[in-house]
PDB file of C-alpha atoms in Angstrom:
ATOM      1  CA  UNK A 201      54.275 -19.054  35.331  1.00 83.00           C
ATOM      2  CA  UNK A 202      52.347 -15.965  33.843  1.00 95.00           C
ATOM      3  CA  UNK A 203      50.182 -15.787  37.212  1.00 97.00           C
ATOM      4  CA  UNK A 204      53.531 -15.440  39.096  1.00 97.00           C
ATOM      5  CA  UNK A 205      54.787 -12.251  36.890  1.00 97.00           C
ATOM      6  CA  UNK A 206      51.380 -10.838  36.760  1.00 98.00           C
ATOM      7  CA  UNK A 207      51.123 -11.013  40.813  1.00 98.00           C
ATOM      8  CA  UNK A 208      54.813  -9.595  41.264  1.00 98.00           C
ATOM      9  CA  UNK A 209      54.097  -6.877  38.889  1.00 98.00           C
ATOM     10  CA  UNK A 210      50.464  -5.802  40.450  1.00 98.00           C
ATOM     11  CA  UNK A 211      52.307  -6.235  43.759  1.00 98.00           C
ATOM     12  CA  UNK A 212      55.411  -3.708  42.278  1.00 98.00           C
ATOM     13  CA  UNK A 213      52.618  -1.200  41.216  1.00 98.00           C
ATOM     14  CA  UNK A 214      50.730  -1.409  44.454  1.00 98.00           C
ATOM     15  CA  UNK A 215      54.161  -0.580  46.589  1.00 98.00           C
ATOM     16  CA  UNK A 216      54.872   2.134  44.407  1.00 97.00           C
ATOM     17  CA  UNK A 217      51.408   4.028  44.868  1.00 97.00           C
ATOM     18  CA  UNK A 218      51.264   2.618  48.308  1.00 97.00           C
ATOM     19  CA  UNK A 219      50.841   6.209  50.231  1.00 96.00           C
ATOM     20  CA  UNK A 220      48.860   7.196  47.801  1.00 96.00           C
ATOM     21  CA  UNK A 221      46.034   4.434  47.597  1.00 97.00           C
ATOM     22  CA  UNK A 222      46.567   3.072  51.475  1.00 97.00           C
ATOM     23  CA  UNK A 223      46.713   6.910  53.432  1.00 94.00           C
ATOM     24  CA  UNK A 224      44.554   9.857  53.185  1.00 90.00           C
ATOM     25  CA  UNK A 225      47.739  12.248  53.694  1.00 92.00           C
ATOM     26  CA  UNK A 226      49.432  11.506  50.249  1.00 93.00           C
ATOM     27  CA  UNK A 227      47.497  12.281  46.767  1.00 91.00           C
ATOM     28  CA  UNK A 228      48.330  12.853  43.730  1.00 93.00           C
ATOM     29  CA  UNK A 229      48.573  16.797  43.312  1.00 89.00           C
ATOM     30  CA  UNK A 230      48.280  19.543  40.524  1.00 90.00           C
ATOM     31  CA  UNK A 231      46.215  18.793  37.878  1.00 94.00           C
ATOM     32  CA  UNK A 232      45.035  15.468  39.025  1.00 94.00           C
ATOM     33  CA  UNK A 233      43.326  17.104  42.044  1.00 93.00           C
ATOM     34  CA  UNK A 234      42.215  20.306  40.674  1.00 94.00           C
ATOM     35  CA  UNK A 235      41.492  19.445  37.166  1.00 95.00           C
ATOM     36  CA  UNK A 236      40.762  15.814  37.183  1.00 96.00           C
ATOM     37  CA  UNK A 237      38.602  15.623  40.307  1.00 96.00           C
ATOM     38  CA  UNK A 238      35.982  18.387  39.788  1.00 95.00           C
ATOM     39  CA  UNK A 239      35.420  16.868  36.404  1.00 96.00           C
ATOM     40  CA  UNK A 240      34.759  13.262  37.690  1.00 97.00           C
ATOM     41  CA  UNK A 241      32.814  14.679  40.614  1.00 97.00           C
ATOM     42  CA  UNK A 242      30.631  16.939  38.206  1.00 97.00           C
ATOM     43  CA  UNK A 243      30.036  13.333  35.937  1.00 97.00           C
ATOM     44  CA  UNK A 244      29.153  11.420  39.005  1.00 97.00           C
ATOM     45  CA  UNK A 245      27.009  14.458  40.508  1.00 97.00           C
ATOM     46  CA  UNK A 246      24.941  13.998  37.016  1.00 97.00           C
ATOM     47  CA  UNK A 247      24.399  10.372  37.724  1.00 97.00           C
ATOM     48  CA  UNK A 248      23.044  10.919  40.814  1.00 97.00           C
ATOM     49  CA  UNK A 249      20.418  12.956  39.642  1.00 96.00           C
ATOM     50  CA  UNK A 250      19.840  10.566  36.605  1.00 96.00           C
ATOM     51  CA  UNK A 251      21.321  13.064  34.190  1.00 95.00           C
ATOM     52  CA  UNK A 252      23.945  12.363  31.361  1.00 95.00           C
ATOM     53  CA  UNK A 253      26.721  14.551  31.987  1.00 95.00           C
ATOM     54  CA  UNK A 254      26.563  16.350  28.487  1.00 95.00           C
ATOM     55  CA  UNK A 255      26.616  20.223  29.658  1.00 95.00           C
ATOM     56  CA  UNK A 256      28.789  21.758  32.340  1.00 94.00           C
ATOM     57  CA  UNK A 257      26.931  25.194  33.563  1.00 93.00           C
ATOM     58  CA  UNK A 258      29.794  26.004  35.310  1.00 89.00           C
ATOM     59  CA  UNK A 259      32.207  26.789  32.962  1.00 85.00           C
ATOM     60  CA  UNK A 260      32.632  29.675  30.656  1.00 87.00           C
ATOM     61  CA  UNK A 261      28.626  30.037  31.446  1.00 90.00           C
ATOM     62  CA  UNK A 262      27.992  26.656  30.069  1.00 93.00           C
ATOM     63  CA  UNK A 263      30.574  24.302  28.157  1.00 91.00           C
ATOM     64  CA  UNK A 264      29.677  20.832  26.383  1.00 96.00           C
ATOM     65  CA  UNK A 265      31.150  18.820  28.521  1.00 96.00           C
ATOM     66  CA  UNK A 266      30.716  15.643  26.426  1.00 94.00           C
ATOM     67  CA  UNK A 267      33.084  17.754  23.920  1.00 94.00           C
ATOM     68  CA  UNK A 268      35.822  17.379  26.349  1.00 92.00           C
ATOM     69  CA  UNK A 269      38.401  14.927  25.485  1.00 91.00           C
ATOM     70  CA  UNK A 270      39.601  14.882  29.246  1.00 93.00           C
ATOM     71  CA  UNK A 271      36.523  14.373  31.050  1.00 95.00           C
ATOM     72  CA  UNK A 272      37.103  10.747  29.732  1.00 96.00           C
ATOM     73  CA  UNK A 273      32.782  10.691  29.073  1.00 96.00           C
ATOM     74  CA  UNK A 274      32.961   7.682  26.719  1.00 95.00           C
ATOM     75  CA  UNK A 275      35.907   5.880  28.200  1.00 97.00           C
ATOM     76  CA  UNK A 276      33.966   2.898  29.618  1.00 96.00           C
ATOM     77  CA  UNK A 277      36.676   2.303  32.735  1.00 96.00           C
ATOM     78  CA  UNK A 278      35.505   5.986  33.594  1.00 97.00           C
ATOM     79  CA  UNK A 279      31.989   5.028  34.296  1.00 96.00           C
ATOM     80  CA  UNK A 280      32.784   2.780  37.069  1.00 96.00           C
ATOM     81  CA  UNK A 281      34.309   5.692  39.057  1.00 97.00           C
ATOM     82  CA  UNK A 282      31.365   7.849  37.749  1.00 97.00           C
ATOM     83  CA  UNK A 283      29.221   5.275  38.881  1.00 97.00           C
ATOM     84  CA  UNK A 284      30.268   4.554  42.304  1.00 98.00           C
ATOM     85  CA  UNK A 285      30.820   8.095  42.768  1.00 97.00           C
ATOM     86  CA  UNK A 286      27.145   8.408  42.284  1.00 97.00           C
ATOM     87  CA  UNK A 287      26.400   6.256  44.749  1.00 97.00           C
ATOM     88  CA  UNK A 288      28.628   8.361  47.741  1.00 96.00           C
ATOM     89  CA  UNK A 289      31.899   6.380  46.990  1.00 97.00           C
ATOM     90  CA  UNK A 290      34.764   9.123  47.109  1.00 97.00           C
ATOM     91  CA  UNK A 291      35.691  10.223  44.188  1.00 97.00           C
ATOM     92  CA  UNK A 292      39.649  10.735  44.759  1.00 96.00           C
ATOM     93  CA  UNK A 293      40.467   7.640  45.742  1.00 96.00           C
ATOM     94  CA  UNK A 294      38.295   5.862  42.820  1.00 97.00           C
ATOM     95  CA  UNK A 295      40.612   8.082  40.588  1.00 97.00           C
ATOM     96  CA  UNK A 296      43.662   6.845  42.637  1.00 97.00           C
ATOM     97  CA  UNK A 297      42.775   3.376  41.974  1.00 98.00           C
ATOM     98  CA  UNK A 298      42.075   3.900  37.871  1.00 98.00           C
ATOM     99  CA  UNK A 299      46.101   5.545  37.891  1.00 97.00           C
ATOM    100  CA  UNK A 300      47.126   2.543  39.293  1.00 98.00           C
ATOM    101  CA  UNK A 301      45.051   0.002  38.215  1.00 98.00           C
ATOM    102  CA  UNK A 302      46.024   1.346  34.629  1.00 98.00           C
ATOM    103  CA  UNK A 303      49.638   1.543  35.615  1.00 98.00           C
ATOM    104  CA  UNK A 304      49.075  -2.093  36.535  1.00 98.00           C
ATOM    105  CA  UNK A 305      47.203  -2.859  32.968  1.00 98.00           C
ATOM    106  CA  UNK A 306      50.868  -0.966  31.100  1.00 98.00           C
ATOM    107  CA  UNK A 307      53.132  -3.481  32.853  1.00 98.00           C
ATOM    108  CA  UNK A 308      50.965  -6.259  32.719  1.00 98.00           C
ATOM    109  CA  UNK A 309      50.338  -5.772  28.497  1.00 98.00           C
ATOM    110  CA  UNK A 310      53.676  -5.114  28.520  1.00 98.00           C
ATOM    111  CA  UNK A 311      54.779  -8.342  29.874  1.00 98.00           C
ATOM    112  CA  UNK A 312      52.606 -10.211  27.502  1.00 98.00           C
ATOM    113  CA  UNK A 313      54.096  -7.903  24.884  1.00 98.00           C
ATOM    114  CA  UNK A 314      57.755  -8.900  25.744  1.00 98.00           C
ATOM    115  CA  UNK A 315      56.879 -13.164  26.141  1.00 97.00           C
ATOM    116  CA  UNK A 316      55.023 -12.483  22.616  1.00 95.00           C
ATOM    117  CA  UNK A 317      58.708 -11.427  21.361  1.00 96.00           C
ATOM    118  CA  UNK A 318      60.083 -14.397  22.568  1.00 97.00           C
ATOM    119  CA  UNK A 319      61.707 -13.132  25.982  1.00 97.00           C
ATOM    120  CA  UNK A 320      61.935 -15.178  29.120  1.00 97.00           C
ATOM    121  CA  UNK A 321      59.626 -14.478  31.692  1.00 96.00           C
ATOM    122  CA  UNK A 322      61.748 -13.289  33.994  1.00 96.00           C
ATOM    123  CA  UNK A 323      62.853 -10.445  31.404  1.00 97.00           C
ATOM    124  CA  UNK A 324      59.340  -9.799  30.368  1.00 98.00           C
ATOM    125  CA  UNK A 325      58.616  -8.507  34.073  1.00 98.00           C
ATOM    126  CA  UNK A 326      61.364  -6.693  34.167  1.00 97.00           C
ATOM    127  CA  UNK A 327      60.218  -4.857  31.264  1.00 98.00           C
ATOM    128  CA  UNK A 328      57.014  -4.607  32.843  1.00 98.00           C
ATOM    129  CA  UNK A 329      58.569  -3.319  36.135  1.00 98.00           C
ATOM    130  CA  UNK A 330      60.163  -1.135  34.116  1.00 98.00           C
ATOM    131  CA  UNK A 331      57.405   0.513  31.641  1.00 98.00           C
ATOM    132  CA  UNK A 332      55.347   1.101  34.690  1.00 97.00           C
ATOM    133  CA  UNK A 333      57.495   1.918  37.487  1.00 96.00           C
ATOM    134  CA  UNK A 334      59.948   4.306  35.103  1.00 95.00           C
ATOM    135  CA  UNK A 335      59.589   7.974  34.250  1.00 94.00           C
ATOM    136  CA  UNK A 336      56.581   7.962  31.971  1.00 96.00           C
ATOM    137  CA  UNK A 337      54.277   6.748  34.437  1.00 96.00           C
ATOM    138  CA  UNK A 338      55.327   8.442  37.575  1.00 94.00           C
ATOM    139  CA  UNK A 339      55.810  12.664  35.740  1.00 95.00           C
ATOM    140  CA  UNK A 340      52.327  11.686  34.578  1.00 96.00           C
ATOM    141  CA  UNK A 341      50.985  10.866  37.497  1.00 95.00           C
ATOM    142  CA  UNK A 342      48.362  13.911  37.118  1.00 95.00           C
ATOM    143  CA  UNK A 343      47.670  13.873  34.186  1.00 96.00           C
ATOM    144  CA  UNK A 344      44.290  11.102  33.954  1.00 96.00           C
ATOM    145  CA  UNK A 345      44.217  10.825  30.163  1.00 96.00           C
ATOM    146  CA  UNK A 346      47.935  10.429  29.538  1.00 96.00           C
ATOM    147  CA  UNK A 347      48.074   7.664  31.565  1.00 97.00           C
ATOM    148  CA  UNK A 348      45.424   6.027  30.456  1.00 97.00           C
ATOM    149  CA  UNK A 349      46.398   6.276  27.128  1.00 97.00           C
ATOM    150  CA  UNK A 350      49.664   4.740  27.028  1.00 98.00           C
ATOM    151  CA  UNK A 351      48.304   1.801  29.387  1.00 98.00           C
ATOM    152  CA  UNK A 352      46.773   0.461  26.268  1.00 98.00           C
ATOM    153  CA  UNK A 353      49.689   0.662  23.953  1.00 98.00           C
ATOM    154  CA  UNK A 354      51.296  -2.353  24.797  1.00 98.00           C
ATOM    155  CA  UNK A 355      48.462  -4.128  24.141  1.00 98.00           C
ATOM    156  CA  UNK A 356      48.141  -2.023  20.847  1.00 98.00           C
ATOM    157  CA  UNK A 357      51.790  -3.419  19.669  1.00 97.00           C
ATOM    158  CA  UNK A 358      50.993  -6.952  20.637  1.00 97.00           C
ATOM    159  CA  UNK A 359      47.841  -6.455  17.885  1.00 96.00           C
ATOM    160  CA  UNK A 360      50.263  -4.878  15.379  1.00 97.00           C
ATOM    161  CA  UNK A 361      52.543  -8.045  15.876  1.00 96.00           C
ATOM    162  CA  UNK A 362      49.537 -10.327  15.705  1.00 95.00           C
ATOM    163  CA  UNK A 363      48.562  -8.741  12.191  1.00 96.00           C
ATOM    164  CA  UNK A 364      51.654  -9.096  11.108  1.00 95.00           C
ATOM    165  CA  UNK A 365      51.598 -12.833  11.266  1.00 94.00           C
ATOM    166  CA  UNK A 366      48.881 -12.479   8.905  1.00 96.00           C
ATOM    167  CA  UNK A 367      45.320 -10.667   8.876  1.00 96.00           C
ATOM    168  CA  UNK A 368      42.371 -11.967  10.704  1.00 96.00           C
ATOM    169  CA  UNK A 369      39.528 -10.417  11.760  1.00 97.00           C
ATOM    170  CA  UNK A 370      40.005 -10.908  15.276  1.00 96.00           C
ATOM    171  CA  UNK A 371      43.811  -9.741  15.346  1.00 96.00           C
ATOM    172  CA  UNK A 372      42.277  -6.182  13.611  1.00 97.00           C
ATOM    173  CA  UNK A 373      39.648  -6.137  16.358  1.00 97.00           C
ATOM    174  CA  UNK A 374      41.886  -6.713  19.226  1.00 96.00           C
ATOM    175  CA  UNK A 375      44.111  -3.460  17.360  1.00 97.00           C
ATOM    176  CA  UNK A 376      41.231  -1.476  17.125  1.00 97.00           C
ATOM    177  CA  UNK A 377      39.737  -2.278  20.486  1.00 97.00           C
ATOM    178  CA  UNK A 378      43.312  -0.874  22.348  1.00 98.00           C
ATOM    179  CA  UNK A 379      43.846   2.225  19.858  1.00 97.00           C
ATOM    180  CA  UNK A 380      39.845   3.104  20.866  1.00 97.00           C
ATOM    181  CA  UNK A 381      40.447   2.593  24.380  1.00 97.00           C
ATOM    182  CA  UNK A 382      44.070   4.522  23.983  1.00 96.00           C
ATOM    183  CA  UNK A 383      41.867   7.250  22.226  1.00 94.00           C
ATOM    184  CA  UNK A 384      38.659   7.293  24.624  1.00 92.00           C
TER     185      UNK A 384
END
């Protein structure tokens, strides 16, 4: 059944990031560690002081940092690594876990994108396997946003293929809801 595919594909995701989320010598480098990181620790640094994270002193001698599309501010799967991070939980491997958590949430829209369009299961997790695992996903690695982003399209396609069997409210919700979340 679907909890089968959905296991064998959050199993496939968690082999593939395996050194990454189960050792402290692997991480994910470039950008993700020198970019990425300072900006989630700076956002959970705020929390801990009760602050909203809106102004970054440090750069340029002060920066909105709420005007930064990449801090992911108002990106509500951000605030649970802000959050913990506030409360001492390290802040590298909570990003670690949101790549591949997301990575996770692209193969498992995707599978429910491919049974929507009348594929067997079996070929739906391939496709899953596939979307995640493939080239997209691991170049992008370091780049937070990117992957993020195209997590949710999958689920933005199966909303385009809902409306297309005729508008409801809820079908243009369930659009709007992944092209926010794609955008955030």
């Amino acid at each position: 059944g679907h909890a089968e595919a959905l296991a064998f594909l959050l199993a496939a995701v968690l082999a593939f990031h395996a050194r990454v989320l189960f050792t402290s010598t692997y991480t994910i480098p470039w950008d993700f560690r020198d970019y990425h990181l300072p900006l989630a620790e700076f956002a959970a640094a705020c929390l801990r002081r009760v602050e909203l994270p809106l102004w970054d002193p440090y750069t340029y001698c002060g920066f909105p940092f709420y005007a930064n599309l990449q801090t992911q501010l108002f990106y509500p799967p951000a605030w649970a690594v802000f959050a913990l991070g506030s409360l001492g939980a390290d802040v590298l491997t909570l990003l670690e876990w949101q790549i591949a958590l997301h990575v996770f949430l692209g193969a498992a829209s995707t599978y429910l994108l491919l049974i929507r369009l009348n594929a067997g299961r079996s070929a739906a997790a391939l496709g899953g396997v596939v979307f995640a695992l493939g080239g997209y996903f691991a170049s992008q690695a370091q780049h937070l946003g990117a992957v993020c982003a195209a997590a949710w399209l999958p689920a933005a396609w199966m909303g385009v293929f809902a409306l297309a069997g005729g508008f409801r409210w809820r079908r243009m919700a369930a659009l709007s809801a992944a092209l926010a979340m794609a955008l955030l």
